[in-house]
CSV table of C-alpha atoms in Angstrom, one decimal:
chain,number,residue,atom,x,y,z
A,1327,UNK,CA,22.4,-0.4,26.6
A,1328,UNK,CA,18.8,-1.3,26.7
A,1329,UNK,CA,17.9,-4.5,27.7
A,1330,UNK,CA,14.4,-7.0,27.4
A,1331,UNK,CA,13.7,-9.9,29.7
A,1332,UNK,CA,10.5,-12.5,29.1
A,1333,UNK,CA,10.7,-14.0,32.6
A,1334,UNK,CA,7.9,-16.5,31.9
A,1335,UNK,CA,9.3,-17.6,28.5
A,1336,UNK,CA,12.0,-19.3,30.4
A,1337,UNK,CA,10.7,-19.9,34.4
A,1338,UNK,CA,7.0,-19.3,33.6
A,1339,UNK,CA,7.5,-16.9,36.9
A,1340,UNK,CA,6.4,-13.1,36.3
A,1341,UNK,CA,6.3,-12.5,40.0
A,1342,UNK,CA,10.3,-12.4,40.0
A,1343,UNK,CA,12.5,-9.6,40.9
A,1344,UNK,CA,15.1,-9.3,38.1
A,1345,UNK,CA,18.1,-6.9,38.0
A,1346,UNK,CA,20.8,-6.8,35.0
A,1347,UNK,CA,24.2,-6.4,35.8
A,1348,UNK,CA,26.7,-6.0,32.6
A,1349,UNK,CA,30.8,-5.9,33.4
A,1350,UNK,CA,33.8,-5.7,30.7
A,1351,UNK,CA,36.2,-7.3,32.9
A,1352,UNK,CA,39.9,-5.5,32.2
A,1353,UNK,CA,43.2,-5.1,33.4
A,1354,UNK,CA,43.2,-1.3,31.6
A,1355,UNK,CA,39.7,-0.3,31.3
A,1356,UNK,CA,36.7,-1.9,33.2
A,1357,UNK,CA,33.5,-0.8,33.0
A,1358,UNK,CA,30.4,-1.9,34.4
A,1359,UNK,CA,26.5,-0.9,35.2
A,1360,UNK,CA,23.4,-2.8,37.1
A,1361,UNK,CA,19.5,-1.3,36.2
A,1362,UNK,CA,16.3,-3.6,38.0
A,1363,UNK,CA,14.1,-4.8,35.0
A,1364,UNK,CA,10.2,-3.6,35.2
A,1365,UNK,CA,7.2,-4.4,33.3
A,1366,UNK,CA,6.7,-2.0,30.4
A,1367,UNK,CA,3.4,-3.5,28.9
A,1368,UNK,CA,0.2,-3.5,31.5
A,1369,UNK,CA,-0.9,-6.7,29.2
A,1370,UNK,CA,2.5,-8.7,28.9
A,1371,UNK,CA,3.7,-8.4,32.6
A,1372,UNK,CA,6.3,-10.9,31.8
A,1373,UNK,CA,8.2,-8.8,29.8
A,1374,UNK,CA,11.0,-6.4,31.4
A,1375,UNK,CA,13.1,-4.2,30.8
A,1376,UNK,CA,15.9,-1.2,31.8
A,1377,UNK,CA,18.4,0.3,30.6
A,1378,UNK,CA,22.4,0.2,31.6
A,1379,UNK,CA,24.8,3.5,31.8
A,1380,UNK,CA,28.0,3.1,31.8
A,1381,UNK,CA,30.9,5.0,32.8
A,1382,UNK,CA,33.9,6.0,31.3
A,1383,UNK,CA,36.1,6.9,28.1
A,1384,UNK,CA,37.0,3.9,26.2
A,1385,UNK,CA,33.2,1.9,26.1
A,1386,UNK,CA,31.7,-0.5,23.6
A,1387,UNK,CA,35.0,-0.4,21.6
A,1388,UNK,CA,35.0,-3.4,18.5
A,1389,UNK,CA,36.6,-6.3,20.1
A,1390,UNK,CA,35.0,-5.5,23.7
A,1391,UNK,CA,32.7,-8.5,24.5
A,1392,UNK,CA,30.3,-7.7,27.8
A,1393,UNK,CA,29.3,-9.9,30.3
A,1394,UNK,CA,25.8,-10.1,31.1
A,1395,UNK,CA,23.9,-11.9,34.0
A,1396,UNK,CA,20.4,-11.8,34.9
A,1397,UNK,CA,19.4,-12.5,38.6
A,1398,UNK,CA,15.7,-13.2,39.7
A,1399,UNK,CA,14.4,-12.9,43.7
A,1400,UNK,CA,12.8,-15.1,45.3
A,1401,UNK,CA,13.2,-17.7,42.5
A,1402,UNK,CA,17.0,-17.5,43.0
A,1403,UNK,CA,17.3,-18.1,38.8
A,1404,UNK,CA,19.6,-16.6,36.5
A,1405,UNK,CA,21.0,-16.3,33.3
A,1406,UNK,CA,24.2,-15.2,31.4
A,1407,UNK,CA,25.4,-13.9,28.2
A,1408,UNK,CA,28.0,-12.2,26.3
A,1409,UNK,CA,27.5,-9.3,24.3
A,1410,UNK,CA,29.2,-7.1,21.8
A,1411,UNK,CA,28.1,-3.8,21.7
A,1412,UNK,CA,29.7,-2.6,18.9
A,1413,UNK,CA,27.9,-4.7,16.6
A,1414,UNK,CA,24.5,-3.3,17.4
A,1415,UNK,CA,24.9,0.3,17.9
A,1416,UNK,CA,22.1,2.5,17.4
A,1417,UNK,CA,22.6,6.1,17.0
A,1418,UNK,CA,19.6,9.1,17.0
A,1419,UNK,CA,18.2,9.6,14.2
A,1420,UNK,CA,18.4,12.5,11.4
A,1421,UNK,CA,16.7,15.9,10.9
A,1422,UNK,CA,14.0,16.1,9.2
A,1423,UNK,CA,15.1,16.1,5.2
A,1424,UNK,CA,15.3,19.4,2.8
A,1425,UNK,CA,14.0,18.8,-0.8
A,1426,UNK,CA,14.8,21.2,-3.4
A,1427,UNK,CA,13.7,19.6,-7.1
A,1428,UNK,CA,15.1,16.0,-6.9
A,1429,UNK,CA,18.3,17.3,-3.9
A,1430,UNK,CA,17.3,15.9,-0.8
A,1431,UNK,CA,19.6,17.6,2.2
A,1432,UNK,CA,19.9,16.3,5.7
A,1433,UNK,CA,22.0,16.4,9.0
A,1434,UNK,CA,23.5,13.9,11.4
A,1435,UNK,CA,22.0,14.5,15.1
A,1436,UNK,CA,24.4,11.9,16.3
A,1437,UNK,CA,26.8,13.5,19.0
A,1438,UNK,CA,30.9,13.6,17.6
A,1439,UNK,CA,32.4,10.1,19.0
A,1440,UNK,CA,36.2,9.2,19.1
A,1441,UNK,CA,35.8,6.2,16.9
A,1442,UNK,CA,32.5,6.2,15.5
A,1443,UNK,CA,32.6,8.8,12.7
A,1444,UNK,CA,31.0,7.2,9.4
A,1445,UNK,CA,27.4,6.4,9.1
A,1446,UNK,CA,25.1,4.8,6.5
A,1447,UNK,CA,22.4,6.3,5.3
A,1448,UNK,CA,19.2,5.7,3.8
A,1449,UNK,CA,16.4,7.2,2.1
A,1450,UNK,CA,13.3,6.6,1.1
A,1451,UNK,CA,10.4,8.2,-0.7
A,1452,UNK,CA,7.2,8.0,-1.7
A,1453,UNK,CA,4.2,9.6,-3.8
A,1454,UNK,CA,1.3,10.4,-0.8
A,1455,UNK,CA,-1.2,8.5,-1.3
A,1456,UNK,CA,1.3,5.1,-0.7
A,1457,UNK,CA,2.6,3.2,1.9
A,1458,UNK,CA,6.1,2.8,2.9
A,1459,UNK,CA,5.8,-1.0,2.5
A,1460,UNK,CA,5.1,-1.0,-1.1
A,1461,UNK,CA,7.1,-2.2,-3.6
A,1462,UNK,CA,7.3,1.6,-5.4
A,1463,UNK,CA,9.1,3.4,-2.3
A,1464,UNK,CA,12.5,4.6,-3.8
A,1465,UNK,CA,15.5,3.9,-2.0
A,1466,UNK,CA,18.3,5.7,-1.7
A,1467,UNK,CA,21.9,4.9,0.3
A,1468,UNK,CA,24.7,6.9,0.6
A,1469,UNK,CA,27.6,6.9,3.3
A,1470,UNK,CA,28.4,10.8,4.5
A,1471,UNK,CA,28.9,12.5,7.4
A,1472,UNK,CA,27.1,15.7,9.1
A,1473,UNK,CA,25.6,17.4,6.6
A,1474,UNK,CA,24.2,14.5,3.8
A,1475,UNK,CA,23.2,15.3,0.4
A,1476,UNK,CA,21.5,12.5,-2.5
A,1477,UNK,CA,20.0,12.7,-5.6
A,1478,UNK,CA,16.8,11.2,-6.5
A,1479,UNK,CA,16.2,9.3,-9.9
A,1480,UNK,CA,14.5,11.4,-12.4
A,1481,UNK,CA,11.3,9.0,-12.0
A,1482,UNK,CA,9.0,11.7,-10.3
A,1483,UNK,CA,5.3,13.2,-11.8
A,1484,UNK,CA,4.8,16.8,-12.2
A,1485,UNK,CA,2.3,17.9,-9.8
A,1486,UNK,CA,2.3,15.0,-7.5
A,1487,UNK,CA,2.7,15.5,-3.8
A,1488,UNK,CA,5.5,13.6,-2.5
A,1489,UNK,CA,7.0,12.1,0.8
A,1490,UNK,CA,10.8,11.6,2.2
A,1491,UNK,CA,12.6,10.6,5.5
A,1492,UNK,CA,15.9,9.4,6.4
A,1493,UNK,CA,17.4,6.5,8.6
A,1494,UNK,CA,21.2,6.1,9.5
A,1495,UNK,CA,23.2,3.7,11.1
A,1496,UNK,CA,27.1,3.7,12.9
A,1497,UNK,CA,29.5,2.4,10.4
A,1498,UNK,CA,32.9,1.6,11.7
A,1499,UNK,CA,35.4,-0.8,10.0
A,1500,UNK,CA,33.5,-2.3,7.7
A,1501,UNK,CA,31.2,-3.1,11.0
A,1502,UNK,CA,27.5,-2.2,10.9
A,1503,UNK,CA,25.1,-0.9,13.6
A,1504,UNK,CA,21.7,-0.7,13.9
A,1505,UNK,CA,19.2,0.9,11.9
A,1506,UNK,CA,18.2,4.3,13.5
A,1507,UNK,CA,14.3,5.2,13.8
A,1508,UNK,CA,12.9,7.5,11.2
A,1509,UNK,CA,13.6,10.5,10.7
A,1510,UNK,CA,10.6,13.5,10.3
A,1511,UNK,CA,8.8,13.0,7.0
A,1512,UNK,CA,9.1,15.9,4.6
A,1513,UNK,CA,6.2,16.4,2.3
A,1514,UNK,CA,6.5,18.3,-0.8
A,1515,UNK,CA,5.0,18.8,-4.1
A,1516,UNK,CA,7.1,17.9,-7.9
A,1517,UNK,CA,7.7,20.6,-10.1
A,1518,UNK,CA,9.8,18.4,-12.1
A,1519,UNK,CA,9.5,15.0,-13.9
A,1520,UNK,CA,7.1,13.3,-16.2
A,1521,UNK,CA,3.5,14.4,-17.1
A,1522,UNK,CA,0.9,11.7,-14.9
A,1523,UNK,CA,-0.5,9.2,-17.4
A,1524,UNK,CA,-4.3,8.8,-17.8
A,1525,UNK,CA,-5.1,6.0,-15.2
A,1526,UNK,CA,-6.3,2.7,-16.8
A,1527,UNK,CA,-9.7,3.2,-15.0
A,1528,UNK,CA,-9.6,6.8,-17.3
A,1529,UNK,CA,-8.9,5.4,-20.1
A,1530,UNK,CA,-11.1,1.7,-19.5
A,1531,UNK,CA,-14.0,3.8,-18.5
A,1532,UNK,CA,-14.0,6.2,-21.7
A,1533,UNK,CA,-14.2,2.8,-23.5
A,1534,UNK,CA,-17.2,1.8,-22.0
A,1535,UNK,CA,-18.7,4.7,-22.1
A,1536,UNK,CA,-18.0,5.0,-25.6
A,1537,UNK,CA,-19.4,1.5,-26.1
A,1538,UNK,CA,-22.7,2.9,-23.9
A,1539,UNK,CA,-23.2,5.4,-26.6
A,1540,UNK,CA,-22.8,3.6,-29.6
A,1541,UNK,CA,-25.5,0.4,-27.6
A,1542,UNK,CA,-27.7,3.2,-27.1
A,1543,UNK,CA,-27.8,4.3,-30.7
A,1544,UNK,CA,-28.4,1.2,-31.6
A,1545,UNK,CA,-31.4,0.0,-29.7
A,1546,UNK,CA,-32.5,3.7,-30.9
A,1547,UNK,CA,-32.5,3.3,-34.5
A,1548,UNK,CA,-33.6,-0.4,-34.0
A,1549,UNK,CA,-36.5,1.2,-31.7
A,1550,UNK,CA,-37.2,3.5,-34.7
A,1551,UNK,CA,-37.5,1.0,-37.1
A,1552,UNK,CA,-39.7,-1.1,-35.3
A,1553,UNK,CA,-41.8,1.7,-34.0
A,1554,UNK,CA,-42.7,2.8,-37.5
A,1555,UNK,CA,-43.6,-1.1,-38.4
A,1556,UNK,CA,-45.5,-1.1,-35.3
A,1557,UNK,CA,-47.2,2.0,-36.7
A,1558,UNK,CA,-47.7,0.6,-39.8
A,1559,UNK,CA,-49.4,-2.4,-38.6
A,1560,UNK,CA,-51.5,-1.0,-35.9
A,1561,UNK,CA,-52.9,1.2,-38.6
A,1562,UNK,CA,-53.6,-1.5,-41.2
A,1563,UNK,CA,-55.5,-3.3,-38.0
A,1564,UNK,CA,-57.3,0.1,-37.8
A,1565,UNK,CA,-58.2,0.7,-41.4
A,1566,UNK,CA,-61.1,-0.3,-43.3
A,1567,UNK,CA,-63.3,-3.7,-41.7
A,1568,UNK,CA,-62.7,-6.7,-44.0
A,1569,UNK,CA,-66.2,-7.2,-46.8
A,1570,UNK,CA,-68.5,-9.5,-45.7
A,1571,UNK,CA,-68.5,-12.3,-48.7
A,1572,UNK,CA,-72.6,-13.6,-47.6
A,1573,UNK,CA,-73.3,-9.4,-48.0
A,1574,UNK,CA,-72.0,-9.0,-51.5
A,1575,UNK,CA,-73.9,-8.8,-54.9
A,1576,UNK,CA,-73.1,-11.9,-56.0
A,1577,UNK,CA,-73.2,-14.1,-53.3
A,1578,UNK,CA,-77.3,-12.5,-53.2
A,1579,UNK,CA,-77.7,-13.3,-56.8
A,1580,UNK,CA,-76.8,-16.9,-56.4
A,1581,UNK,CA,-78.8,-17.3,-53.0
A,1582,UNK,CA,-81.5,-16.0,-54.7
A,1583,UNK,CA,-81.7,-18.0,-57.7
A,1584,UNK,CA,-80.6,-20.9,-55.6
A,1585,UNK,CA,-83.7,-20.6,-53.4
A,1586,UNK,CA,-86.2,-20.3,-56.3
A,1587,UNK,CA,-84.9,-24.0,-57.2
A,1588,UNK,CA,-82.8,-22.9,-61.0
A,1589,UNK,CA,-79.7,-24.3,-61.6
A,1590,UNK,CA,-76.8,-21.8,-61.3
A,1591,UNK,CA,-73.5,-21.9,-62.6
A,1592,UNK,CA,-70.8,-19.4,-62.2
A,1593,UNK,CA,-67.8,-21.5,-63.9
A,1594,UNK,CA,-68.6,-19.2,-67.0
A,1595,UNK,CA,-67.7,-16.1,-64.4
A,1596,UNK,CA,-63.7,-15.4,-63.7
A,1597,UNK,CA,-65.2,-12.6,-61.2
A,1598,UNK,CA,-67.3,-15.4,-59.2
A,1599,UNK,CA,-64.4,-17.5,-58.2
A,1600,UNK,CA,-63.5,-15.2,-55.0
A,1601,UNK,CA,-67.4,-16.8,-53.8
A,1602,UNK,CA,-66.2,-20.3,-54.3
């Protein structure tokens, strides 16, 4: 039985001695076991803890409520509790799993007990690239005994690389312990299940890219267009400088006779109006 003090939560004294002493009093069976409670984290000092072994045949059975004291030096404080045990057994946990297509395989590394003999499993799995606290971990349970074996749903993709592990917990007359630590995770890769989808960034960026092209055609042929206008003009700029109306025939004719004092009139002459 592993146990946890806080000393300062309660006395606000970490400089205490504490020591643990547990006893099932009986007039058949008693048991009992004492362990001194240390600091087991350099930065909490406060917190303590130890561990308590006990002795004999018939321990921790369902309706066996432990007393529990706590005793602190020099402070002279301490505390008591009852405990079941039963209700929070927590046995080693499995082997590493065994995957073959979607059979996972396992085995209990829990020691044969006298009235523990059923356990609850659980497993989980997962594609690689995920963490075990997302919402897409499968889970699995199943109650079985040494050797385990569970079928996962047909939900997997071909090709992907996948991961697995195990928990398990006593199970005893409807009674549950605690969960068990991890097993090993078992990597392996799918040769069965669906085809992997294209990936909405696939398939999003095909569309823009697709939408790229067809912008850059576009402003191509609208370059194109405007290029050969741009041509056009820049040559009509370039072509052939605009006449000179004071330079032409007519306009000398008239200045002449204009000077020399005669009256001229060009109404009678369509091909005089451009002078006017």
């Amino acid at each position: 039985m592993n146990c946890v003090w806080n000393s300062s939560a309660v006395y606000g004294d970490a400089e205490d001695v504490c020591t643990v002493h547990a006893e099932y009093k009986s007039t058949d069976y008693p048991y009992n076991a004492f362990c001194d409670l240390k600091p087991f984290d350099v930065s909490k000092p406060a917190l303590k803890n130890c561990s308590l072994f006990f002795k004999g045949k018939y321990v921790f059975w369902i309706k066996q409520n432990i007393s529990i004291n706590v005793n602190c030096m020099p402070s002279k404080r301490s505390e008591s509790i009852f405990y079941n045990p039963s209700c929070h057994i927590k046995v080693n946990p499995p082997g590493k799993p065994t995957i073959n297509q979607t059979t996972v395989t396992w085995h209990s590394l829990v020691e044969k007990h006298k009235v523990i003999k059923d356990f609850h499993y659980q497993l989980q799995w997962k594609q690689k690239d995920e963490s075990w606290d997302d919402l897409t971990v499968g889970t699995v349970e199943k109650k079985c005994k040494g050797h385990c074996e569970a079928q996962i749903p047909s939900l997997l993709m071909k090709d992907e690389t996948y991961e697995a592990r195990v928990r398990v917990q006593a199970f005893y007359k409807n009674q549950y312990g605690t969960w068990s630590e991890w097993s090993p995770t078992e990597s392996w890769v799918s040769q069965v299940g669906s085809l992997k989808p294209a990936s909405e960034w696939g398939v999003s960026s095909r569309g823009v890219l697709t939408l790229v092209a067809l912008a850059l055609l576009l402003a191509g042929i609208v370059l194109l267009i405007r290029k050969k206008n741009l041509v056009y003009v820049m040559k009509s700029f370039k072509g052939a400088p605009l006449p000179d109306p004071g330079k032409s025939e007519i306009f000398q004719n008239w200045f002449t006779l204009n000077s020399k004092g005669q009256d001229v009139s060009f109404a009678s002459k369509p091909e005089t109006s451009a002078v006017q």
